């Protein structure tokens, strides 16, 4: 085997050579793509991936000749590339957007309400029919503003460097300025987004009392409540179903697992209909028992209870299966010897079943908490129009919203008006919170102290 | 092998002969979608341009269009969008200003309110195709004589509110359906600047007027016992279709289904209760065809848009679904239709929905205010109305 250079320097060297190999492959891939485009026009851009991949193979072989130790690293390369593209890049982008005012309104695209027909005086100078600052709604002066200049399908982005009474000078002439193609020339001001520092965060904190804290509190209560209830129910059912004396227990197992087996996208929306106050099956059944018209989904406390109950229905089969799995690992001899020693079934349960199930159960509970903390499907699909409003709260944060649904509604629903920057800021808060919760969890469970045990 | 060559041959020549393809996004369904498909076919026969129709849910169009169009993933045109979504899309750069494609003659043949609705920043961003507003639709089988005033309305509504049948239902927690009750009390969304454009710092939904409007909406549930908790659009619409509901507040888009259900129905403005400032008047939405600024074939797109908004097309569109035309000559042709007449009366009472992007910050807080007011019999409507205005102001300030 070829020796890998030792220590931190070796790691850096390996990473640098790998980056160089991939970077060179990208350069060759782009060149290859351009070369093919000379013959085949309208080449779809995704073919860049193919040409880069083609260039990467010989590049890796070449680099291995020069740096033989790299072959170990090639095993990690695909996973690393995917991690960079689909995990690191979105996180970095979210962090960057959280400090901008990027939104449907500030979108980095030309505001068509400012579209003005213009003519070229010189290749880099435009003549306006009237005052350019007025036509383009620049405020006092258009200098520094970004413009889109377009004619037919030709477009160019330019910055204004000078201003006359009816003319604007651009930083450089658009590429199509000298072409003789016919058609009217237009210009529109680009509504750019820019860095705004911590403004998104101060906005969220200024609404903390009516939006951030209620949403966060409910988020924790919802996740913890769901985990505890599903675990309790799953445990009880698992222990009952594990009893060999129970007849038809395979039938019960199958029947009880149905709510987990069905796609929750569908079942959650069915629960929305079932819980309708006037016409839902749940209230009709309760009506037969003499309990009238519970405002599931329309009154804050009932809606929260409704969500937790639906989540119990959705979640207990998972816990039940986990319990059955854990129970099957407990050897029967333990129970037999307990019986011989004269232990009651309850003593056997407390002394044998619970402690042995607990070790298998702890990671399941943590996973379940992490899953429910960001359980977007349930919250958003059960109350698609948003739950009951919080008095004085933001329209995107209703009383049943959790952080993730709040971020989604801010960025992608009409209530939020496509406020991507603000939505990213909320997502960043979720990120910080979940990292904090995970650290606490790791500490409590000693997940990182595996070797010390 | 021969088959492959054959296909290749036709594929090659097919692309030579075709005059191009344009893509249309639409939120129409049922008979209106059928109408659009028929129109696309006759357009193809007339011009040779193939029209590819894609159905996109109404609530998703704005978002998808703004994100997709600059990347070349948008349609060439959208049939149709209401004017309140148009402002934000124009600012986001995806809508083509249409002034350069239309004639004075075309503009003068339209109802002025529809041209105003699609004019933003002094430019026309859509070709108006239909107007709509909510109005009181009554089932003639249950209500042979339409109520002449509020008292008659209340008597009929109470008579049919039995538990098995309903007298009057509507989407009570939705902002759009409730605006008429706000207007009754003199509330308004945005004031006007001297030049007629919307003044978004003057919000008229709070104060005494806003509180009184919420009180009235609350009374429909708690005082008159008409609209129970949990009624949404689907529930009210379904009950009317089943013949179990005497009167509903709904718009022309629902009429296609009501015709299909063989209902005999009439349309009239909602009767205004006594003691209010002005008559009930709904939000008037104008729906129009908009063109993608990044379309590769704007000429074909604009031609199809023009083809869809001719007076003849507007008449046949009304017959397919029931939406109200905005062309004066189409309206004249349909003047004897009682449904068109009923909605025209309601539209005449109404106010056009603001088309400025700030309108996007009104819907959410308004729905919240309605939900909060209706949640409890003793809800504090003055507080809710003022919180509502604060939320709009915060929303507008937060999006700067």
PDB file of N, CA, C and O in Angstrom, chain A residues 205-257:
ATOM      1  N   UNK A 205     -38.018  39.085  16.227  1.00  0.00           N
ATOM      2  CA  UNK A 205     -37.993  39.293  17.678  1.00  0.00           C
ATOM      3  C   UNK A 205     -38.985  40.375  18.103  1.00  0.00           C
ATOM      4  O   UNK A 205     -39.528  40.307  19.208  1.00  0.00           O
ATOM      5  N   UNK A 206     -39.235  41.348  17.225  1.00  0.00           N
ATOM      6  CA  UNK A 206     -40.212  42.374  17.595  1.00  0.00           C
ATOM      7  C   UNK A 206     -41.614  41.778  17.664  1.00  0.00           C
ATOM      8  O   UNK A 206     -42.513  42.354  18.265  1.00  0.00           O
ATOM      9  N   UNK A 207     -41.813  40.611  17.039  1.00  0.00           N
ATOM     10  CA  UNK A 207     -43.098  39.914  17.129  1.00  0.00           C
ATOM     11  C   UNK A 207     -42.994  38.695  18.028  1.00  0.00           C
ATOM     12  O   UNK A 207     -43.807  37.781  17.923  1.00  0.00           O
ATOM     13  N   UNK A 208     -41.981  38.662  18.894  1.00  0.00           N
ATOM     14  CA  UNK A 208     -41.719  37.443  19.661  1.00  0.00           C
ATOM     15  C   UNK A 208     -42.890  37.079  20.558  1.00  0.00           C
ATOM     16  O   UNK A 208     -43.294  35.920  20.637  1.00  0.00           O
ATOM     17  N   UNK A 209     -43.489  38.094  21.229  1.00  0.00           N
ATOM     18  CA  UNK A 209     -44.514  37.792  22.226  1.00  0.00           C
ATOM     19  C   UNK A 209     -45.741  37.145  21.602  1.00  0.00           C
ATOM     20  O   UNK A 209     -46.372  36.285  22.220  1.00  0.00           O
ATOM     21  N   UNK A 210     -46.101  37.539  20.367  1.00  0.00           N
ATOM     22  CA  UNK A 210     -47.323  37.013  19.774  1.00  0.00           C
ATOM     23  C   UNK A 210     -47.054  35.961  18.709  1.00  0.00           C
ATOM     24  O   UNK A 210     -47.987  35.320  18.240  1.00  0.00           O
ATOM     25  N   UNK A 211     -45.810  35.788  18.278  1.00  0.00           N
ATOM     26  CA  UNK A 211     -45.561  34.786  17.245  1.00  0.00           C
ATOM     27  C   UNK A 211     -44.473  33.795  17.632  1.00  0.00           C
ATOM     28  O   UNK A 211     -44.732  32.608  17.752  1.00  0.00           O
ATOM     29  N   UNK A 212     -43.235  34.284  17.844  1.00  0.00           N
ATOM     30  CA  UNK A 212     -42.124  33.356  18.037  1.00  0.00           C
ATOM     31  C   UNK A 212     -42.309  32.477  19.267  1.00  0.00           C
ATOM     32  O   UNK A 212     -42.224  31.251  19.183  1.00  0.00           O
ATOM     33  N   UNK A 213     -42.594  33.087  20.448  1.00  0.00           N
ATOM     34  CA  UNK A 213     -42.694  32.269  21.660  1.00  0.00           C
ATOM     35  C   UNK A 213     -43.882  31.327  21.624  1.00  0.00           C
ATOM     36  O   UNK A 213     -43.711  30.129  21.904  1.00  0.00           O
ATOM     37  N   UNK A 214     -45.110  31.793  21.294  1.00  0.00           N
ATOM     38  CA  UNK A 214     -46.220  30.823  21.242  1.00  0.00           C
ATOM     39  C   UNK A 214     -45.936  29.676  20.285  1.00  0.00           C
ATOM     40  O   UNK A 214     -46.217  28.513  20.604  1.00  0.00           O
ATOM     41  N   UNK A 215     -45.370  29.978  19.124  1.00  0.00           N
ATOM     42  CA  UNK A 215     -45.093  28.927  18.149  1.00  0.00           C
ATOM     43  C   UNK A 215     -44.051  27.967  18.706  1.00  0.00           C
ATOM     44  O   UNK A 215     -44.209  26.745  18.629  1.00  0.00           O
ATOM     45  N   UNK A 216     -43.001  28.510  19.309  1.00  0.00           N
ATOM     46  CA  UNK A 216     -41.935  27.661  19.833  1.00  0.00           C
ATOM     47  C   UNK A 216     -42.452  26.773  20.975  1.00  0.00           C
ATOM     48  O   UNK A 216     -42.185  25.575  21.015  1.00  0.00           O
ATOM     49  N   UNK A 217     -43.221  27.395  21.892  1.00  0.00           N
ATOM     50  CA  UNK A 217     -43.772  26.630  23.019  1.00  0.00           C
ATOM     51  C   UNK A 217     -44.610  25.463  22.525  1.00  0.00           C
ATOM     52  O   UNK A 217     -44.436  24.320  22.936  1.00  0.00           O
ATOM     53  N   UNK A 218     -45.521  25.775  21.614  1.00  0.00           N
ATOM     54  CA  UNK A 218     -46.402  24.733  21.082  1.00  0.00           C
ATOM     55  C   UNK A 218     -45.590  23.683  20.339  1.00  0.00           C
ATOM     56  O   UNK A 218     -45.868  22.490  20.398  1.00  0.00           O
ATOM     57  N   UNK A 219     -44.544  24.105  19.649  1.00  0.00           N
ATOM     58  CA  UNK A 219     -43.691  23.173  18.911  1.00  0.00           C
ATOM     59  C   UNK A 219     -43.108  22.129  19.866  1.00  0.00           C
ATOM     60  O   UNK A 219     -43.143  20.926  19.606  1.00  0.00           O
ATOM     61  N   UNK A 220     -42.608  22.602  21.021  1.00  0.00           N
ATOM     62  CA  UNK A 220     -42.005  21.685  21.997  1.00  0.00           C
ATOM     63  C   UNK A 220     -43.082  20.802  22.627  1.00  0.00           C
ATOM     64  O   UNK A 220     -42.927  19.576  22.732  1.00  0.00           O
ATOM     65  N   UNK A 221     -44.207  21.427  23.017  1.00  0.00           N
ATOM     66  CA  UNK A 221     -45.288  20.662  23.639  1.00  0.00           C
ATOM     67  C   UNK A 221     -45.801  19.591  22.681  1.00  0.00           C
ATOM     68  O   UNK A 221     -45.995  18.430  23.056  1.00  0.00           O
ATOM     69  N   UNK A 222     -45.981  19.973  21.433  1.00  0.00           N
ATOM     70  CA  UNK A 222     -46.484  19.043  20.421  1.00  0.00           C
ATOM     71  C   UNK A 222     -45.533  17.867  20.245  1.00  0.00           C
ATOM     72  O   UNK A 222     -45.947  16.703  20.278  1.00  0.00           O
ATOM     73  N   UNK A 223     -44.237  18.161  20.081  1.00  0.00           N
ATOM     74  CA  UNK A 223     -43.280  17.079  19.832  1.00  0.00           C
ATOM     75  C   UNK A 223     -43.175  16.174  21.054  1.00  0.00           C
ATOM     76  O   UNK A 223     -43.246  14.939  20.934  1.00  0.00           O
ATOM     77  N   UNK A 224     -43.042  16.791  22.251  1.00  0.00           N
ATOM     78  CA  UNK A 224     -42.884  15.977  23.459  1.00  0.00           C
ATOM     79  C   UNK A 224     -44.158  15.187  23.734  1.00  0.00           C
ATOM     80  O   UNK A 224     -44.108  13.975  24.026  1.00  0.00           O
ATOM     81  N   UNK A 225     -45.320  15.853  23.633  1.00  0.00           N
ATOM     82  CA  UNK A 225     -46.592  15.185  23.890  1.00  0.00           C
ATOM     83  C   UNK A 225     -46.805  14.017  22.939  1.00  0.00           C
ATOM     84  O   UNK A 225     -47.222  12.932  23.352  1.00  0.00           O
ATOM     85  N   UNK A 226     -46.498  14.231  21.658  1.00  0.00           N
ATOM     86  CA  UNK A 226     -46.684  13.161  20.677  1.00  0.00           C
ATOM     87  C   UNK A 226     -45.802  11.973  21.021  1.00  0.00           C
ATOM     88  O   UNK A 226     -46.249  10.820  20.986  1.00  0.00           O
ATOM     89  N   UNK A 227     -44.529  12.248  21.358  1.00  0.00           N
ATOM     90  CA  UNK A 227     -43.608  11.149  21.646  1.00  0.00           C
ATOM     91  C   UNK A 227     -44.081  10.373  22.868  1.00  0.00           C
ATOM     92  O   UNK A 227     -44.164   9.135  22.837  1.00  0.00           O
ATOM     93  N   UNK A 228     -44.452  11.085  23.945  1.00  0.00           N
ATOM     94  CA  UNK A 228     -44.846  10.397  25.174  1.00  0.00           C
ATOM     95  C   UNK A 228     -46.087   9.546  24.952  1.00  0.00           C
ATOM     96  O   UNK A 228     -46.126   8.368  25.325  1.00  0.00           O
ATOM     97  N   UNK A 229     -47.107  10.143  24.317  1.00  0.00           N
ATOM     98  CA  UNK A 229     -48.359   9.400  24.133  1.00  0.00           C
ATOM     99  C   UNK A 229     -48.175   8.199  23.217  1.00  0.00           C
ATOM    100  O   UNK A 229     -48.655   7.100  23.522  1.00  0.00           O
ATOM    101  N   UNK A 230     -47.483   8.409  22.081  1.00  0.00           N
ATOM    102  CA  UNK A 230     -47.310   7.271  21.163  1.00  0.00           C
ATOM    103  C   UNK A 230     -46.473   6.193  21.819  1.00  0.00           C
ATOM    104  O   UNK A 230     -46.751   5.003  21.662  1.00  0.00           O
ATOM    105  N   UNK A 231     -45.450   6.596  22.588  1.00  0.00           N
ATOM    106  CA  UNK A 231     -44.593   5.594  23.230  1.00  0.00           C
ATOM    107  C   UNK A 231     -45.394   4.786  24.249  1.00  0.00           C
ATOM    108  O   UNK A 231     -45.300   3.549  24.291  1.00  0.00           O
ATOM    109  N   UNK A 232     -46.212   5.475  25.030  1.00  0.00           N
ATOM    110  CA  UNK A 232     -47.002   4.794  26.046  1.00  0.00           C
ATOM    111  C   UNK A 232     -47.960   3.797  25.390  1.00  0.00           C
ATOM    112  O   UNK A 232     -48.023   2.617  25.765  1.00  0.00           O
ATOM    113  N   UNK A 233     -48.679   4.264  24.394  1.00  0.00           N
ATOM    114  CA  UNK A 233     -49.655   3.400  23.743  1.00  0.00           C
ATOM    115  C   UNK A 233     -48.961   2.250  23.018  1.00  0.00           C
ATOM    116  O   UNK A 233     -49.425   1.101  23.072  1.00  0.00           O
ATOM    117  N   UNK A 234     -47.837   2.568  22.361  1.00  0.00           N
ATOM    118  CA  UNK A 234     -47.095   1.534  21.643  1.00  0.00           C
ATOM    119  C   UNK A 234     -46.578   0.473  22.593  1.00  0.00           C
ATOM    120  O   UNK A 234     -46.629  -0.729  22.302  1.00  0.00           O
ATOM    121  N   UNK A 235     -46.098   0.918  23.761  1.00  0.00           N
ATOM    122  CA  UNK A 235     -45.554  -0.008  24.747  1.00  0.00           C
ATOM    123  C   UNK A 235     -46.640  -0.961  25.248  1.00  0.00           C
ATOM    124  O   UNK A 235     -46.473  -2.185  25.270  1.00  0.00           O
ATOM    125  N   UNK A 236     -47.781  -0.377  25.624  1.00  0.00           N
ATOM    126  CA  UNK A 236     -48.872  -1.198  26.165  1.00  0.00           C
ATOM    127  C   UNK A 236     -49.337  -2.219  25.122  1.00  0.00           C
ATOM    128  O   UNK A 236     -49.408  -3.418  25.388  1.00  0.00           O
ATOM    129  N   UNK A 237     -49.591  -1.733  23.902  1.00  0.00           N
ATOM    130  CA  UNK A 237     -50.082  -2.641  22.867  1.00  0.00           C
ATOM    131  C   UNK A 237     -49.032  -3.692  22.530  1.00  0.00           C
ATOM    132  O   UNK A 237     -49.360  -4.856  22.301  1.00  0.00           O
ATOM    133  N   UNK A 238     -47.759  -3.278  22.507  1.00  0.00           N
ATOM    134  CA  UNK A 238     -46.686  -4.219  22.185  1.00  0.00           C
ATOM    135  C   UNK A 238     -46.622  -5.336  23.197  1.00  0.00           C
ATOM    136  O   UNK A 238     -46.527  -6.527  22.834  1.00  0.00           O
ATOM    137  N   UNK A 239     -46.692  -4.963  24.481  1.00  0.00           N
ATOM    138  CA  UNK A 239     -46.613  -5.991  25.532  1.00  0.00           C
ATOM    139  C   UNK A 239     -47.819  -6.921  25.438  1.00  0.00           C
ATOM    140  O   UNK A 239     -47.682  -8.155  25.533  1.00  0.00           O
ATOM    141  N   UNK A 240     -49.013  -6.360  25.222  1.00  0.00           N
ATOM    142  CA  UNK A 240     -50.217  -7.176  25.123  1.00  0.00           C
ATOM    143  C   UNK A 240     -50.121  -8.132  23.932  1.00  0.00           C
ATOM    144  O   UNK A 240     -50.383  -9.337  24.058  1.00  0.00           O
ATOM    145  N   UNK A 241     -49.675  -7.593  22.780  1.00  0.00           N
ATOM    146  CA  UNK A 241     -49.625  -8.418  21.576  1.00  0.00           C
ATOM    147  C   UNK A 241     -48.506  -9.451  21.634  1.00  0.00           C
ATOM    148  O   UNK A 241     -48.501 -10.400  20.864  1.00  0.00           O
ATOM    149  N   UNK A 242     -47.536  -9.246  22.518  1.00  0.00           N
ATOM    150  CA  UNK A 242     -46.422 -10.184  22.609  1.00  0.00           C
ATOM    151  C   UNK A 242     -46.803 -11.436  23.399  1.00  0.00           C
ATOM    152  O   UNK A 242     -46.083 -12.423  23.385  1.00  0.00           O
ATOM    153  N   UNK A 243     -47.947 -11.377  24.082  1.00  0.00           N
ATOM    154  CA  UNK A 243     -48.371 -12.486  24.905  1.00  0.00           C
ATOM    155  C   UNK A 243     -48.802 -13.655  24.020  1.00  0.00           C
ATOM    156  O   UNK A 243     -49.749 -13.545  23.244  1.00  0.00           O
ATOM    157  N   UNK A 244     -48.076 -14.790  24.127  1.00  0.00           N
ATOM    158  CA  UNK A 244     -48.333 -15.921  23.236  1.00  0.00           C
ATOM    159  C   UNK A 244     -49.716 -16.512  23.459  1.00  0.00           C
ATOM    160  O   UNK A 244     -50.245 -17.205  22.593  1.00  0.00           O
ATOM    161  N   UNK A 245     -50.329 -16.218  24.634  1.00  0.00           N
ATOM    162  CA  UNK A 245     -51.636 -16.801  24.915  1.00  0.00           C
ATOM    163  C   UNK A 245     -52.771 -16.078  24.202  1.00  0.00           C
ATOM    164  O   UNK A 245     -53.892 -16.565  24.160  1.00  0.00           O
ATOM    165  N   UNK A 246     -52.452 -14.872  23.655  1.00  0.00           N
ATOM    166  CA  UNK A 246     -53.480 -14.090  22.968  1.00  0.00           C
ATOM    167  C   UNK A 246     -53.837 -14.759  21.648  1.00  0.00           C
ATOM    168  O   UNK A 246     -52.967 -15.035  20.826  1.00  0.00           O
ATOM    169  N   UNK A 247     -55.137 -15.019  21.451  1.00  0.00           N
ATOM    170  CA  UNK A 247     -55.542 -15.629  20.185  1.00  0.00           C
ATOM    171  C   UNK A 247     -55.640 -14.552  19.103  1.00  0.00           C
ATOM    172  O   UNK A 247     -55.870 -13.377  19.394  1.00  0.00           O
ATOM    173  N   UNK A 248     -55.429 -14.952  17.856  1.00  0.00           N
ATOM    174  CA  UNK A 248     -55.549 -14.048  16.707  1.00  0.00           C
ATOM    175  C   UNK A 248     -54.574 -12.875  16.777  1.00  0.00           C
ATOM    176  O   UNK A 248     -54.844 -11.805  16.279  1.00  0.00           O
ATOM    177  N   UNK A 249     -53.414 -13.065  17.435  1.00  0.00           N
ATOM    178  CA  UNK A 249     -52.616 -11.863  17.628  1.00  0.00           C
ATOM    179  C   UNK A 249     -51.977 -11.363  16.339  1.00  0.00           C
ATOM    180  O   UNK A 249     -51.715 -10.191  16.212  1.00  0.00           O
ATOM    181  N   UNK A 250     -51.767 -12.252  15.363  1.00  0.00           N
ATOM    182  CA  UNK A 250     -51.252 -11.744  14.078  1.00  0.00           C
ATOM    183  C   UNK A 250     -52.273 -10.864  13.382  1.00  0.00           C
ATOM    184  O   UNK A 250     -51.923  -9.881  12.742  1.00  0.00           O
ATOM    185  N   UNK A 251     -53.544 -11.235  13.564  1.00  0.00           N
ATOM    186  CA  UNK A 251     -54.595 -10.415  12.971  1.00  0.00           C
ATOM    187  C   UNK A 251     -54.596  -9.030  13.614  1.00  0.00           C
ATOM    188  O   UNK A 251     -54.652  -8.009  12.936  1.00  0.00           O
ATOM    189  N   UNK A 252     -54.487  -8.979  14.950  1.00  0.00           N
ATOM    190  CA  UNK A 252     -54.483  -7.678  15.619  1.00  0.00           C
ATOM    191  C   UNK A 252     -53.279  -6.847  15.197  1.00  0.00           C
ATOM    192  O   UNK A 252     -53.388  -5.654  14.957  1.00  0.00           O
ATOM    193  N   UNK A 253     -52.121  -7.509  15.126  1.00  0.00           N
ATOM    194  CA  UNK A 253     -50.918  -6.794  14.717  1.00  0.00           C
ATOM    195  C   UNK A 253     -51.123  -6.126  13.363  1.00  0.00           C
ATOM    196  O   UNK A 253     -50.822  -4.965  13.168  1.00  0.00           O
ATOM    197  N   UNK A 254     -51.659  -6.901  12.423  1.00  0.00           N
ATOM    198  CA  UNK A 254     -51.859  -6.362  11.079  1.00  0.00           C
ATOM    199  C   UNK A 254     -52.856  -5.213  11.112  1.00  0.00           C
ATOM    200  O   UNK A 254     -52.645  -4.156  10.503  1.00  0.00           O
ATOM    201  N   UNK A 255     -53.948  -5.423  11.855  1.00  0.00           N
ATOM    202  CA  UNK A 255     -54.989  -4.389  11.873  1.00  0.00           C
ATOM    203  C   UNK A 255     -54.452  -3.099  12.481  1.00  0.00           C
ATOM    204  O   UNK A 255     -54.738  -2.003  11.997  1.00  0.00           O
ATOM    205  N   UNK A 256     -53.649  -3.245  13.550  1.00  0.00           N
ATOM    206  CA  UNK A 256     -53.188  -2.048  14.236  1.00  0.00           C
ATOM    207  C   UNK A 256     -52.112  -1.296  13.461  1.00  0.00           C
ATOM    208  O   UNK A 256     -51.857  -0.123  13.713  1.00  0.00           O
ATOM    209  N   UNK A 257     -51.494  -1.969  12.511  1.00  0.00           N
ATOM    210  CA  UNK A 257     -50.391  -1.322  11.807  1.00  0.00           C
ATOM    211  C   UNK A 257     -50.883  -0.546  10.589  1.00  0.00           C
ATOM    212  O   UNK A 257     -50.147   0.213   9.976  1.00  0.00           O
TER     213      UNK A 257
END
